[in-house]
PDB file of C-alpha atoms in Angstrom:
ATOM      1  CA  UNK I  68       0.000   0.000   0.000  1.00  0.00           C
ATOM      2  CA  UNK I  69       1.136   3.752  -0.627  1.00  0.00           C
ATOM      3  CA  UNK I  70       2.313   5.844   1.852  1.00  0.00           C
ATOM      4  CA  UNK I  71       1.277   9.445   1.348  1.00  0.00           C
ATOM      5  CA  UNK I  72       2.803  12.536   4.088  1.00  0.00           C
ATOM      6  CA  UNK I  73       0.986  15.409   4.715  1.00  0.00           C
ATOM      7  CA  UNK I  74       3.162  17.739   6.528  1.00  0.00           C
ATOM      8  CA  UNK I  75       1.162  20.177   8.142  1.00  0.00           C
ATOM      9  CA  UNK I  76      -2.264  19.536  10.412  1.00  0.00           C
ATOM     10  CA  UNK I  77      -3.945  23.231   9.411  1.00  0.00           C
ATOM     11  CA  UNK I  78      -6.993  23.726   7.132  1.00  0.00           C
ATOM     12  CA  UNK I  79      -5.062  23.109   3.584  1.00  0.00           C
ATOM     13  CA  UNK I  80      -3.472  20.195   5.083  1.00  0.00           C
ATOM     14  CA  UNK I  81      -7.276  18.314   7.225  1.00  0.00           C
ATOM     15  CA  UNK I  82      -8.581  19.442   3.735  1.00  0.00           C
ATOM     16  CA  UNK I  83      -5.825  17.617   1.289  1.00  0.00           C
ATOM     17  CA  UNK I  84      -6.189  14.454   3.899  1.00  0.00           C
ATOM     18  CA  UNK I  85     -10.026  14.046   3.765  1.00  0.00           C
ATOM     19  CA  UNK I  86     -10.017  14.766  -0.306  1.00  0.00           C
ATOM     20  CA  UNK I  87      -7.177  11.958  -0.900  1.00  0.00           C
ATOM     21  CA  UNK I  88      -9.041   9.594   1.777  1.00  0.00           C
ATOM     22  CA  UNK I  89     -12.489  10.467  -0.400  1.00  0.00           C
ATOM     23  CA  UNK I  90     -11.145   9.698  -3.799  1.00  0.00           C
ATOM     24  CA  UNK I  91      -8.634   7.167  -2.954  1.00  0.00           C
ATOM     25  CA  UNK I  92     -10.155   5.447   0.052  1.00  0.00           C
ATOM     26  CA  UNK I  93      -8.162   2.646   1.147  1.00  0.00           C
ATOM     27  CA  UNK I  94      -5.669   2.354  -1.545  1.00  0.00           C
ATOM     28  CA  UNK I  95      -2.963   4.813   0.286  1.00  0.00           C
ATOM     29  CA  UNK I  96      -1.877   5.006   3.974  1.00  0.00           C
ATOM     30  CA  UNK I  97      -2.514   8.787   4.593  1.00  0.00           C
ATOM     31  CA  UNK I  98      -0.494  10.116   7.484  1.00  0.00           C
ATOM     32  CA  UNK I  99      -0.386  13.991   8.754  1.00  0.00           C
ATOM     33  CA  UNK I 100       2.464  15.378  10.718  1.00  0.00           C
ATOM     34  CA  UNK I 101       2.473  18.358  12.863  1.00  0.00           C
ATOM     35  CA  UNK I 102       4.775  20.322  14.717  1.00  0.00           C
ATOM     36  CA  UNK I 103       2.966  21.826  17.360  1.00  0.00           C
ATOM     37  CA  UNK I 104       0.793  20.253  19.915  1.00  0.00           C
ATOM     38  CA  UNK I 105      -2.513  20.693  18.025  1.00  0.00           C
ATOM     39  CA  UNK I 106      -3.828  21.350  14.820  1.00  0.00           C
ATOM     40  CA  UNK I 107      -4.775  24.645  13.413  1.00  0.00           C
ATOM     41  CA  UNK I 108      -2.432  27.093  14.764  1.00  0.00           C
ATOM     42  CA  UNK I 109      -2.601  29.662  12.331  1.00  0.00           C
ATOM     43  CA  UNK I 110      -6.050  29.638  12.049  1.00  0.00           C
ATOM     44  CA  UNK I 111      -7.928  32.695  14.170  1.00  0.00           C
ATOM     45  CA  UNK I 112     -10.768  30.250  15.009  1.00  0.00           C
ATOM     46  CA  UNK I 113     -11.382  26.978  16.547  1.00  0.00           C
ATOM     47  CA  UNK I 114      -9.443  24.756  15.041  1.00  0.00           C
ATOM     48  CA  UNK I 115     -11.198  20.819  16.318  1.00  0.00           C
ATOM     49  CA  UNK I 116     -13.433  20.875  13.239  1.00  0.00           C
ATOM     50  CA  UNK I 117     -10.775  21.188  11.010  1.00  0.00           C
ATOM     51  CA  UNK I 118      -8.513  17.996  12.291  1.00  0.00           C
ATOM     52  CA  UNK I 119      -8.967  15.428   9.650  1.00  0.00           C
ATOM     53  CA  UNK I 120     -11.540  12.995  11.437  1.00  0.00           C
ATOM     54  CA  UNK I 121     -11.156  10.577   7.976  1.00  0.00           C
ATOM     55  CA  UNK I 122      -7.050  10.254   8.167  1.00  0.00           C
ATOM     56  CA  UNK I 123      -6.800   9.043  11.955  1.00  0.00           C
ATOM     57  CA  UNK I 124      -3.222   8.629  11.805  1.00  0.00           C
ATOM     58  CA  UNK I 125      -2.222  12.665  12.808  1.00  0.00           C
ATOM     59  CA  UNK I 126       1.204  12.800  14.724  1.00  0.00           C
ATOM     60  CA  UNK I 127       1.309  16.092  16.703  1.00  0.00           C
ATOM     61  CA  UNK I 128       5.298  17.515  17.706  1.00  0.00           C
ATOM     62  CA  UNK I 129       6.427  15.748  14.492  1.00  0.00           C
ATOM     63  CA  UNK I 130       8.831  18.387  12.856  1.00  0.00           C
ATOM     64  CA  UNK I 131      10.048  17.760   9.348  1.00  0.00           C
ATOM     65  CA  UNK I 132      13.768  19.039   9.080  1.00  0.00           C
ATOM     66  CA  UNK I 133      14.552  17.380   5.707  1.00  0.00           C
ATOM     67  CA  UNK I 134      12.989  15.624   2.954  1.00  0.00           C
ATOM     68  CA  UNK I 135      15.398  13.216   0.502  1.00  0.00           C
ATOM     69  CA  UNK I 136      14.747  11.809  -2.759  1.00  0.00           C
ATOM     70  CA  UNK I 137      15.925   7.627  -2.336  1.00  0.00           C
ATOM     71  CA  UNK I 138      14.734   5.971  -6.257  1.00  0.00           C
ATOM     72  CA  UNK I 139      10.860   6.337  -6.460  1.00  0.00           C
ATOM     73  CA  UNK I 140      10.200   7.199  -2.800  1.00  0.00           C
ATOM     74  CA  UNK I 141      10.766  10.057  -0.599  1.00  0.00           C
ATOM     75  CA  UNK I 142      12.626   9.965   3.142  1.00  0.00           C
ATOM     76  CA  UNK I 143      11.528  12.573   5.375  1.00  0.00           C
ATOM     77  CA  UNK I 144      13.568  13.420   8.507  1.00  0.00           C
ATOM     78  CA  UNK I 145      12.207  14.817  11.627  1.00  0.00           C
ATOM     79  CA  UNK I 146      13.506  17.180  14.405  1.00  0.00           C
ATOM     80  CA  UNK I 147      14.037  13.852  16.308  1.00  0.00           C
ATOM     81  CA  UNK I 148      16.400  12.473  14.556  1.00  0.00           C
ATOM     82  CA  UNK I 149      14.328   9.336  12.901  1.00  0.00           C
ATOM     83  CA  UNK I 150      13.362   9.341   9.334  1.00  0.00           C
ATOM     84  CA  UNK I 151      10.587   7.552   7.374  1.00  0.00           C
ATOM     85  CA  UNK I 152       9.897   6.230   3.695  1.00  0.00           C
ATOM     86  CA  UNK I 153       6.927   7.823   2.020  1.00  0.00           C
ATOM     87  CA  UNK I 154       5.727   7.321  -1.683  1.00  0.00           C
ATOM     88  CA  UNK I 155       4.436  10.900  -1.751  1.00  0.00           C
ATOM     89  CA  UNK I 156       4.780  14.308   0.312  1.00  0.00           C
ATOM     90  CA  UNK I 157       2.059  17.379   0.339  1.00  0.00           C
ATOM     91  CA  UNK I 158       4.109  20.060   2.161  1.00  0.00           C
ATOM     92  CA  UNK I 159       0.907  22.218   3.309  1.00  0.00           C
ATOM     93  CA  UNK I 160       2.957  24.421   5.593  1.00  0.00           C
ATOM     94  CA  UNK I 161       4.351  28.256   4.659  1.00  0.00           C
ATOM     95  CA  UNK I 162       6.887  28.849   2.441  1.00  0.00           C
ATOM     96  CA  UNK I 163       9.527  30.208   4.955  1.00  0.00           C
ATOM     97  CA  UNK I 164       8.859  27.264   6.578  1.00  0.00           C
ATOM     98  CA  UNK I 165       9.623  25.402   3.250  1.00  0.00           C
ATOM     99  CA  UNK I 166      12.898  26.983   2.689  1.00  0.00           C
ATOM    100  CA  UNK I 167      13.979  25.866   5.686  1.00  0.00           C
ATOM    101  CA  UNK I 168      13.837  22.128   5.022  1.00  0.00           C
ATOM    102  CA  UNK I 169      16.978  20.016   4.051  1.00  0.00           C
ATOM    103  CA  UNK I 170      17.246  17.568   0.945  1.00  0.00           C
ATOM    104  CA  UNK I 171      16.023  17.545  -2.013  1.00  0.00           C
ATOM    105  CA  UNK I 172      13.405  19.638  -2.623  1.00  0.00           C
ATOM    106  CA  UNK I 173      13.765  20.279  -5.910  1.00  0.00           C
ATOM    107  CA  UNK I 174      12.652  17.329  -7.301  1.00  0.00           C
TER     108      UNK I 174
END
């Protein structure tokens, strides 16, 4: 089964999670990763009904610090020092924030 990353638990990213889920359904492993304690944080309202009820595999204090191209797949390295395979990565968080990753990212 396909692993698919979403990094970033705000709006874009609980959207991008429930659409894939929707129109791929069980044919991809969908999991979100945040780095703060909760989902939402740049959002000026309540964030709850946002968090992607459909994914249930959102990992909260998960920082991505780099993201690596290894043959058709993508490793993604967190603040933690552990790293995972994915087949696919949505980067849903700002662009600053984007800059700041390691790897390859232009790929």
């Amino acid at each position: 089964m396909a692993r698919v990353l979403i990094v970033g638990a705000g709006l874009t990213g609980s959207l991008c999670a429930s659409l894939l889920r929707r129109e791929l359904q069980d044919k991809v492993r969908i999991e979100v990763w945040e780095k703060s304690r909760g989902s939402g944080c740049t959002l000026s309202c309540s964030p709850q009904a946002f968090c992607c009820p459909s994914t249930r595999l959102v990992f909260f204090e998960r920082h991505v610090t780099g993201l690596f191209r290894r043959g058709a797949s993508w490793e993604v390295q967190s603040r933690a020092g552990d790293s995972e395979m994915f087949d696919a990565v949505v980067l849903t968080i700002p662009v600053p924030q984007i800059l700041q990753l390691e790897g390859d990212l232009t790929e």
